[in-house]
Coordinates of C-alpha atoms in Angstrom, one line a residue:
M1 CA 0.0 0.0 0.0
P2 CA 1.5 3.4 -1.0
K3 CA 2.4 5.8 1.9
T4 CA 0.6 9.1 2.3
P5 CA 3.0 12.0 1.8
I6 CA 3.9 13.7 5.1
G7 CA 3.3 17.1 3.6
F8 CA -0.2 16.1 2.7
C9 CA -0.9 14.9 6.3
L10 CA 0.4 18.1 7.8
A11 CA -1.7 20.2 5.4
M12 CA -4.9 18.2 6.2
T13 CA -4.1 18.5 10.0
A14 CA -3.9 22.3 9.6
I15 CA -7.2 22.3 7.7
L16 CA -8.9 20.2 10.3
T17 CA -7.5 22.2 13.1
T18 CA -8.6 25.5 11.5
W19 CA -12.1 23.9 10.9
G20 CA -12.4 22.9 14.6
A21 CA -11.1 26.2 15.8
R22 CA -13.9 28.0 13.9
G23 CA -16.4 26.5 16.2
N24 CA -20.1 26.1 15.6
D25 CA -22.6 28.2 13.6
W26 CA -26.1 28.9 14.8
P27 CA -28.1 28.7 11.5
E28 CA -31.7 28.6 12.8
W29 CA -34.0 28.8 15.8
R30 CA -32.3 27.2 18.8
G31 CA -29.2 26.3 16.8
E32 CA -28.4 23.3 14.6
G33 CA -31.3 20.9 14.6
R34 CA -33.4 23.2 16.9
L35 CA -31.9 21.4 19.9
G36 CA -30.7 24.2 22.1
V37 CA -27.2 22.6 22.4
W38 CA -23.9 24.4 21.9
N39 CA -21.0 22.0 21.6
E40 CA -18.0 24.3 21.5
T41 CA -15.2 24.0 24.0
G42 CA -12.5 26.5 25.1
L43 CA -15.1 28.7 26.7
L44 CA -14.7 30.7 29.9
E45 CA -15.5 29.1 33.3
R46 CA -16.6 32.4 34.9
F47 CA -17.5 35.8 33.5
P48 CA -15.0 38.7 33.7
S49 CA -15.7 41.0 36.7
D50 CA -16.2 43.9 34.4
G51 CA -18.5 42.1 32.0
L52 CA -18.1 40.3 28.7
K53 CA -15.8 41.7 26.1
V54 CA -18.1 43.2 23.5
K55 CA -16.8 42.9 19.9
W56 CA -19.3 45.1 18.3
R57 CA -22.7 46.9 18.7
V58 CA -24.9 47.8 15.8
P59 CA -28.2 49.8 16.0
V60 CA -31.3 47.9 15.0
G61 CA -35.0 48.5 15.3
A62 CA -37.6 46.6 17.4
G63 CA -38.3 42.9 17.1
Y64 CA -38.6 39.6 19.0
G65 CA -36.8 37.4 16.4
G66 CA -33.4 36.1 17.5
P67 CA -30.3 36.2 15.3
A68 CA -29.0 33.4 13.1
V69 CA -25.2 33.0 12.5
A70 CA -23.8 31.1 9.5
A71 CA -20.9 31.3 7.1
G72 CA -19.4 34.5 8.6
R73 CA -22.7 36.4 8.6
V74 CA -25.3 37.4 11.3
F75 CA -28.9 37.6 10.1
V76 CA -31.4 39.6 12.2
T77 CA -34.8 41.1 11.6
D78 CA -36.4 44.3 12.9
W79 CA -39.1 46.9 12.1
R80 CA -39.9 50.6 12.4
R81 CA -43.3 52.2 12.5
T82 CA -44.1 54.6 9.7
E83 CA -47.6 55.8 10.5
G84 CA -50.4 54.4 12.8
S85 CA -50.3 50.6 12.5
D86 CA -48.2 50.6 9.3
G87 CA -44.5 50.0 9.3
I88 CA -41.4 48.5 7.6
E89 CA -40.0 45.1 8.5
R90 CA -36.4 44.3 7.5
V91 CA -33.7 41.6 7.5
L92 CA -30.1 42.7 7.9
A93 CA -27.0 40.7 7.1
L94 CA -24.0 41.7 9.2
D95 CA -20.4 40.6 9.0
E96 CA -19.8 38.3 11.9
E97 CA -16.4 39.7 12.8
S98 CA -16.9 43.4 12.3
G99 CA -20.7 44.0 12.5
K100 CA -20.5 45.8 9.2
T101 CA -23.8 45.8 7.3
L102 CA -23.4 43.7 4.2
W103 CA -27.0 44.1 2.9
E104 CA -30.6 44.6 3.9
H105 CA -34.0 43.7 2.5
E106 CA -37.2 45.3 3.7
W107 CA -41.0 45.1 3.1
S108 CA -44.1 47.0 4.2
I109 CA -46.7 45.6 6.6
S110 CA -49.7 46.6 8.6
T111 CA -50.0 45.4 12.2
R112 CA -53.8 45.8 12.3
G113 CA -55.2 42.6 13.8
L114 CA -52.2 42.0 16.0
Q115 CA -52.3 42.5 19.8
P116 CA -51.3 46.2 19.8
V117 CA -49.0 46.0 22.8
Y118 CA -47.0 43.2 21.2
A119 CA -47.0 44.6 17.6
N120 CA -43.3 45.1 17.8
G121 CA -41.6 43.5 14.8
P122 CA -40.8 40.1 13.4
R123 CA -40.8 37.0 15.7
A124 CA -39.2 34.2 13.7
T125 CA -35.4 33.5 13.7
P126 CA -34.1 33.4 10.1
T127 CA -33.3 29.9 8.8
V128 CA -30.0 29.7 6.9
D129 CA -29.4 26.8 4.4
G130 CA -26.2 27.0 2.4
D131 CA -26.4 30.1 0.1
R132 CA -30.0 30.9 1.0
V133 CA -31.7 32.4 4.0
Y134 CA -35.4 32.1 4.7
V135 CA -37.1 34.9 6.5
L136 CA -40.7 35.0 7.9
G137 CA -42.3 38.4 8.8
S138 CA -44.8 38.8 11.6
T139 CA -47.8 39.0 9.1
G140 CA -46.8 36.0 7.1
K141 CA -44.6 37.4 4.3
L142 CA -42.0 34.7 3.5
F143 CA -38.8 35.4 1.6
C144 CA -36.0 33.2 0.2
L145 CA -33.0 35.4 -0.2
R146 CA -29.4 34.9 -1.4
S147 CA -27.3 35.0 1.8
A148 CA -24.4 36.6 -0.1
D149 CA -26.2 39.7 -1.3
G150 CA -29.9 39.6 -0.1
G151 CA -31.3 39.2 -3.6
V152 CA -34.8 37.8 -3.7
V153 CA -35.0 34.2 -5.1
W154 CA -38.7 33.9 -4.4
S155 CA -41.3 35.1 -2.0
R156 CA -44.8 34.0 -0.8
D157 CA -47.5 35.6 1.4
Y158 CA -49.4 33.3 3.8
V159 CA -52.4 35.6 3.7
A160 CA -52.6 36.4 0.0
D161 CA -51.4 33.0 -1.3
F162 CA -52.8 30.5 1.2
A163 CA -55.8 32.3 2.8
A164 CA -54.2 32.3 6.3
E165 CA -55.4 34.6 9.1
V166 CA -52.6 36.2 11.1
P167 CA -52.9 35.1 14.7
P168 CA -53.0 37.7 17.5
W169 CA -49.3 37.5 18.3
G170 CA -48.1 37.2 14.7
M171 CA -46.5 34.5 12.6
V172 CA -43.7 32.8 14.6
G173 CA -43.0 29.3 13.3
A174 CA -39.6 29.6 11.8
P175 CA -39.3 27.7 8.4
L176 CA -37.6 24.3 8.6
V177 CA -35.4 23.0 5.8
D178 CA -35.7 19.2 5.0
G179 CA -33.8 18.2 2.0
E180 CA -35.4 20.0 -1.0
R181 CA -38.4 21.0 1.1
L182 CA -39.2 24.0 3.2
L183 CA -41.6 23.0 6.0
L184 CA -44.0 25.6 7.4
L185 CA -46.6 26.3 10.0
V186 CA -49.1 28.4 7.9
G187 CA -52.7 28.1 9.1
G188 CA -54.0 28.4 5.6
E189 CA -57.2 27.2 3.9
P190 CA -58.3 24.8 2.8
D191 CA -56.4 22.2 4.9
A192 CA -53.1 24.1 5.1
L193 CA -52.3 24.3 8.7
A194 CA -48.9 22.8 7.7
M195 CA -47.3 23.1 4.3
A196 CA -44.2 22.1 2.4
L197 CA -42.8 24.3 -0.4
D198 CA -40.0 23.5 -2.8
K199 CA -37.1 25.4 -1.1
N200 CA -35.6 26.4 -4.5
T201 CA -38.7 27.8 -6.1
G202 CA -41.4 28.3 -3.5
K203 CA -43.8 26.0 -5.3
E204 CA -46.3 24.1 -3.2
V205 CA -45.3 20.5 -2.6
W206 CA -48.1 19.5 -0.1
R207 CA -50.5 20.9 2.4
A208 CA -52.0 19.1 5.4
L209 CA -54.4 19.4 8.3
P210 CA -57.4 21.7 8.8
T211 CA -56.9 25.0 10.5
V212 CA -59.5 24.6 13.2
T213 CA -58.8 27.7 15.3
Q214 CA -55.4 29.3 14.5
P215 CA -52.0 27.8 13.8
G216 CA -50.4 28.6 17.1
Y217 CA -46.7 29.6 17.4
A218 CA -44.5 26.5 17.9
P219 CA -42.1 26.1 14.9
P220 CA -42.0 22.8 12.9
F221 CA -39.6 20.3 14.5
M222 CA -38.1 17.1 13.1
V223 CA -37.4 13.9 15.0
T224 CA -36.0 10.5 13.9
A225 CA -37.9 7.6 15.4
G226 CA -39.8 4.5 14.4
G227 CA -37.2 3.9 11.7
T228 CA -38.0 7.2 9.9
Q229 CA -38.0 10.9 10.1
Q230 CA -41.2 12.5 11.6
L231 CA -42.3 16.1 11.3
I232 CA -43.8 17.3 14.6
I233 CA -46.6 19.9 14.2
W234 CA -48.0 21.2 17.5
S235 CA -51.1 23.4 17.1
P236 CA -53.7 24.6 19.6
E237 CA -55.9 21.5 19.3
A238 CA -53.4 18.6 18.8
I239 CA -49.9 17.3 18.7
R240 CA -49.2 15.4 15.5
S241 CA -46.5 13.5 13.6
L242 CA -46.5 13.9 9.8
E243 CA -44.6 12.2 7.1
P244 CA -42.2 15.0 5.8
A245 CA -42.4 13.9 2.2
S246 CA -46.2 13.9 1.9
G247 CA -47.8 15.5 5.0
R248 CA -49.6 12.2 5.8
V249 CA -50.5 11.9 9.5
N250 CA -48.6 9.2 11.4
W251 CA -50.2 9.7 14.8
E252 CA -52.0 12.5 16.7
F253 CA -53.2 13.2 20.2
P254 CA -55.7 15.9 21.2
Y255 CA -54.0 18.7 23.1
K256 CA -56.2 21.7 23.8
V257 CA -54.3 24.9 24.5
D258 CA -55.8 28.2 25.7
M259 CA -55.6 31.3 23.5
G260 CA -53.7 29.4 20.8
Q261 CA -50.5 29.6 22.9
T262 CA -48.5 26.7 21.6
I263 CA -45.2 28.6 22.0
S264 CA -42.3 26.4 23.3
T265 CA -40.7 24.0 20.8
P266 CA -41.4 20.2 21.4
I267 CA -38.2 18.5 22.6
V268 CA -36.9 15.0 22.0
D269 CA -34.5 12.6 23.7
G270 CA -34.1 9.2 22.0
N271 CA -37.7 8.0 21.7
R272 CA -39.1 10.4 24.3
L273 CA -41.0 13.5 23.1
L274 CA -42.2 16.3 25.4
V275 CA -44.5 19.2 24.8
S276 CA -45.4 21.9 27.4
S277 CA -47.8 24.8 27.5
A278 CA -48.6 27.4 30.1
S279 CA -52.3 26.4 30.3
H280 CA -52.0 22.6 30.3
G281 CA -48.5 21.8 31.6
S282 CA -46.3 19.0 30.1
T283 CA -47.1 15.8 28.2
L284 CA -44.5 13.0 27.7
I285 CA -45.0 10.9 24.6
L286 CA -43.1 7.7 23.9
L287 CA -42.3 7.1 20.2
E288 CA -42.2 3.5 19.1
E289 CA -38.9 2.1 17.9
K290 CA -40.1 0.1 14.8
A291 CA -42.9 2.1 13.4
P292 CA -44.0 5.8 13.3
K293 CA -46.5 5.3 16.2
A294 CA -46.6 6.7 19.7
R295 CA -48.4 6.6 23.1
I296 CA -48.8 9.1 26.0
V297 CA -46.8 8.1 29.1
W298 CA -47.9 10.9 31.4
Q299 CA -49.7 14.3 31.3
G300 CA -49.8 17.2 33.7
K301 CA -53.2 17.4 35.4
S302 CA -53.3 21.1 36.3
T303 CA -54.8 23.6 33.9
S304 CA -53.6 26.6 35.9
K305 CA -51.0 29.0 34.4
A306 CA -49.8 29.6 38.0
D307 CA -47.5 26.6 37.7
V308 CA -49.1 24.8 40.7
E309 CA -47.7 21.5 39.4
G310 CA -44.9 20.6 37.0
I311 CA -43.6 22.6 34.1
H312 CA -46.1 24.9 32.4
A313 CA -43.7 26.3 29.7
F314 CA -44.7 29.7 28.3
L315 CA -41.9 31.3 26.2
S316 CA -39.0 29.1 27.1
T317 CA -38.5 25.6 25.7
P318 CA -37.7 22.9 28.3
F319 CA -34.7 20.6 28.2
F320 CA -34.1 16.8 28.5
D321 CA -31.0 16.0 30.4
G322 CA -30.7 12.3 30.9
D323 CA -33.5 11.1 33.2
Y324 CA -34.7 14.6 34.0
V325 CA -36.4 17.5 32.4
Y326 CA -35.7 21.2 33.2
G327 CA -37.8 24.1 32.2
V328 CA -39.1 27.5 33.0
G329 CA -42.9 27.9 33.5
G330 CA -45.4 30.7 33.2
I331 CA -44.4 32.4 36.5
G332 CA -40.7 32.3 36.1
H333 CA -39.8 29.3 38.2
L334 CA -37.1 26.9 36.8
R335 CA -38.3 23.4 37.7
C336 CA -36.8 19.8 37.5
L337 CA -39.0 16.9 36.7
D338 CA -38.4 13.2 36.8
A339 CA -38.8 12.4 33.1
A340 CA -40.2 8.9 33.7
T341 CA -43.1 10.1 35.9
G342 CA -43.4 13.8 35.6
K343 CA -42.9 14.2 39.3
E344 CA -41.5 17.6 40.3
L345 CA -38.2 17.4 42.2
W346 CA -37.5 21.0 42.8
K347 CA -38.2 24.6 41.7
T348 CA -36.4 28.0 42.0
A349 CA -37.0 31.5 40.8
E350 CA -33.3 32.3 41.0
P351 CA -32.5 32.4 37.2
S352 CA -35.4 34.8 36.5
E353 CA -38.1 36.4 38.7
D354 CA -41.1 35.2 40.7
A355 CA -43.5 37.0 38.3
R356 CA -46.1 36.2 35.7
I357 CA -44.5 35.4 32.3
A358 CA -41.0 35.9 33.7
N359 CA -38.7 34.0 31.3
A360 CA -35.3 32.5 30.8
F361 CA -33.8 30.5 27.8
L362 CA -31.7 27.4 28.5
V363 CA -28.8 26.4 26.2
K364 CA -26.7 23.3 27.1
N365 CA -22.9 23.4 26.8
G366 CA -21.2 20.3 28.1
D367 CA -22.1 19.8 31.8
R368 CA -23.5 23.3 32.3
Y369 CA -26.1 25.7 30.9
F370 CA -26.0 29.2 29.6
I371 CA -29.2 30.8 30.7
S372 CA -30.3 34.2 29.3
N373 CA -33.1 35.7 31.2
D374 CA -35.5 38.5 30.3
R375 CA -33.8 40.9 32.8
G376 CA -30.9 41.1 30.3
E377 CA -28.6 38.9 32.3
L378 CA -26.5 35.9 31.2
I379 CA -26.0 33.1 33.8
L380 CA -23.7 30.1 33.9
A381 CA -25.2 27.2 36.0
R382 CA -25.2 23.5 36.5
L383 CA -28.6 21.7 36.8
S384 CA -29.0 18.3 38.5
P385 CA -31.8 16.4 40.2
T386 CA -30.5 17.7 43.5
G387 CA -30.9 21.4 42.6
Y388 CA -29.8 24.6 40.9
D389 CA -26.1 25.4 41.1
E390 CA -25.3 28.9 39.8
I391 CA -21.7 29.5 38.8
D392 CA -21.8 33.1 37.8
R393 CA -24.0 35.8 36.1
T394 CA -23.3 39.0 34.3
E395 CA -25.3 41.9 32.8
L396 CA -25.6 41.3 29.1
I397 CA -28.1 43.7 27.4
E398 CA -30.6 46.2 28.5
P399 CA -34.3 45.0 28.6
T400 CA -36.1 47.5 26.5
N401 CA -39.6 46.2 25.9
S402 CA -42.3 46.9 28.5
N403 CA -45.0 44.7 26.8
G404 CA -47.6 46.0 29.2
L405 CA -45.6 44.5 32.1
R406 CA -43.9 47.6 33.4
A407 CA -45.9 47.8 36.7
R408 CA -45.2 44.2 37.6
R409 CA -41.6 43.6 36.6
E410 CA -38.6 44.7 38.7
R411 CA -36.8 46.3 35.8
G412 CA -39.9 47.7 34.1
A413 CA -39.1 46.0 30.8
V414 CA -38.1 42.7 29.4
N415 CA -36.0 41.1 26.7
W416 CA -37.8 38.1 25.1
V417 CA -35.2 37.3 22.4
H418 CA -33.4 34.0 22.3
P419 CA -29.6 34.7 21.6
A420 CA -27.4 32.9 19.2
Y421 CA -24.2 31.1 20.4
A422 CA -21.7 30.7 17.7
N423 CA -17.9 30.6 17.2
G424 CA -17.0 31.4 20.8
H425 CA -19.5 34.3 21.1
I426 CA -23.0 35.2 22.1
V427 CA -25.1 37.4 19.8
I428 CA -28.2 39.0 21.2
R429 CA -30.4 41.9 20.4
N430 CA -33.0 44.2 22.1
D431 CA -35.2 46.9 20.5
N432 CA -32.2 49.2 20.1
E433 CA -29.1 47.3 19.2
I434 CA -27.6 43.9 18.4
V435 CA -24.4 42.9 20.3
R436 CA -21.7 40.3 19.8
A437 CA -19.7 39.4 22.9
S438 CA -16.9 36.9 23.6
L439 CA -17.4 33.8 25.7
L440 CA -13.9 32.4 24.9
A441 CA -11.6 31.5 27.7
K442 CA -8.8 33.7 26.3

């Protein structure tokens, strides 16, 4: 067998080392695979006493949509009011290292029909797929743009094209790429609660499920179980598994949710799937191993948004960690459940506040969690069945959105934006600016 030249080996080692040093991108909602996991190493153990080192700050307008980071670019959406309920929504592409604006694309909207106090810009995180970025506005305008220059490849309008009605808190379900398909939560008619478009052309591939009330807000989510991929669609009346290629229903369970508030993303660990709402708590579903079928293992019994039992997730998505589930409920308490039974083991308001709709987003990194709360703080903590162990916390970004909560929140405003963790840094925005700060050990 011929020997591989030493020079070639050294060159490949350098390439792989450089590749590894680049770290991980954050190309969509909750990162790669929508799992809320950040696998980078070489990160700090505690925060600097004078705060994180900020690499750049860039002014932006209002919005709830978190940033996406891919291929050296940061993609973020915002909006500005022009007159009355009319305004301009926009997506910006920034250079990841410098914050320089590379391009922008904007479109006109009217916020009439949205809850006025929350009519504050786009909600969905952009979805980056190779040389394309998919952007969904708050009123259902969908764009496929070239990530290099922002040129429009194609666009669709949920209302005009699919007869959808914009729900009270806007369109939130970030598009999901699956091979050549773009999977969407639309709420269209007829029978277009969920849809698949050709990701290259925007042409309809399939539509599925009647829109009984409204589409809800939980983004499409993909799992692999039962020997196949399954598309999970959670709407205000049911949790369902669809065949991604056709939209055919594999299984479904009724799951009534008040006010259409399916917000947190379903989570999966092996063959366990969990959904959680503020009004009906959590439900654990066991996915069969040999066929796309499922059964309910346990369900929360309380219908109180006061979190009297278990995790009643509101804005934050819970997290599987081995035999346990951690999550923040509708009054700000972080709780730990036994995944097998749903039994609550402990709760604490330390990462957030003991207040209605207080929130904190969990992202796992090794044996610890980065927790960004709506007070604008970033926390490092370890979570275990024995309790909450905070390592450190730091001020990260100013909360700027009162959302009608000013009188009952300690800081008078909140930040409800999920940050991106990419290439050794955190990228987060409020209604005034987007910030990139280092989390590297050196």
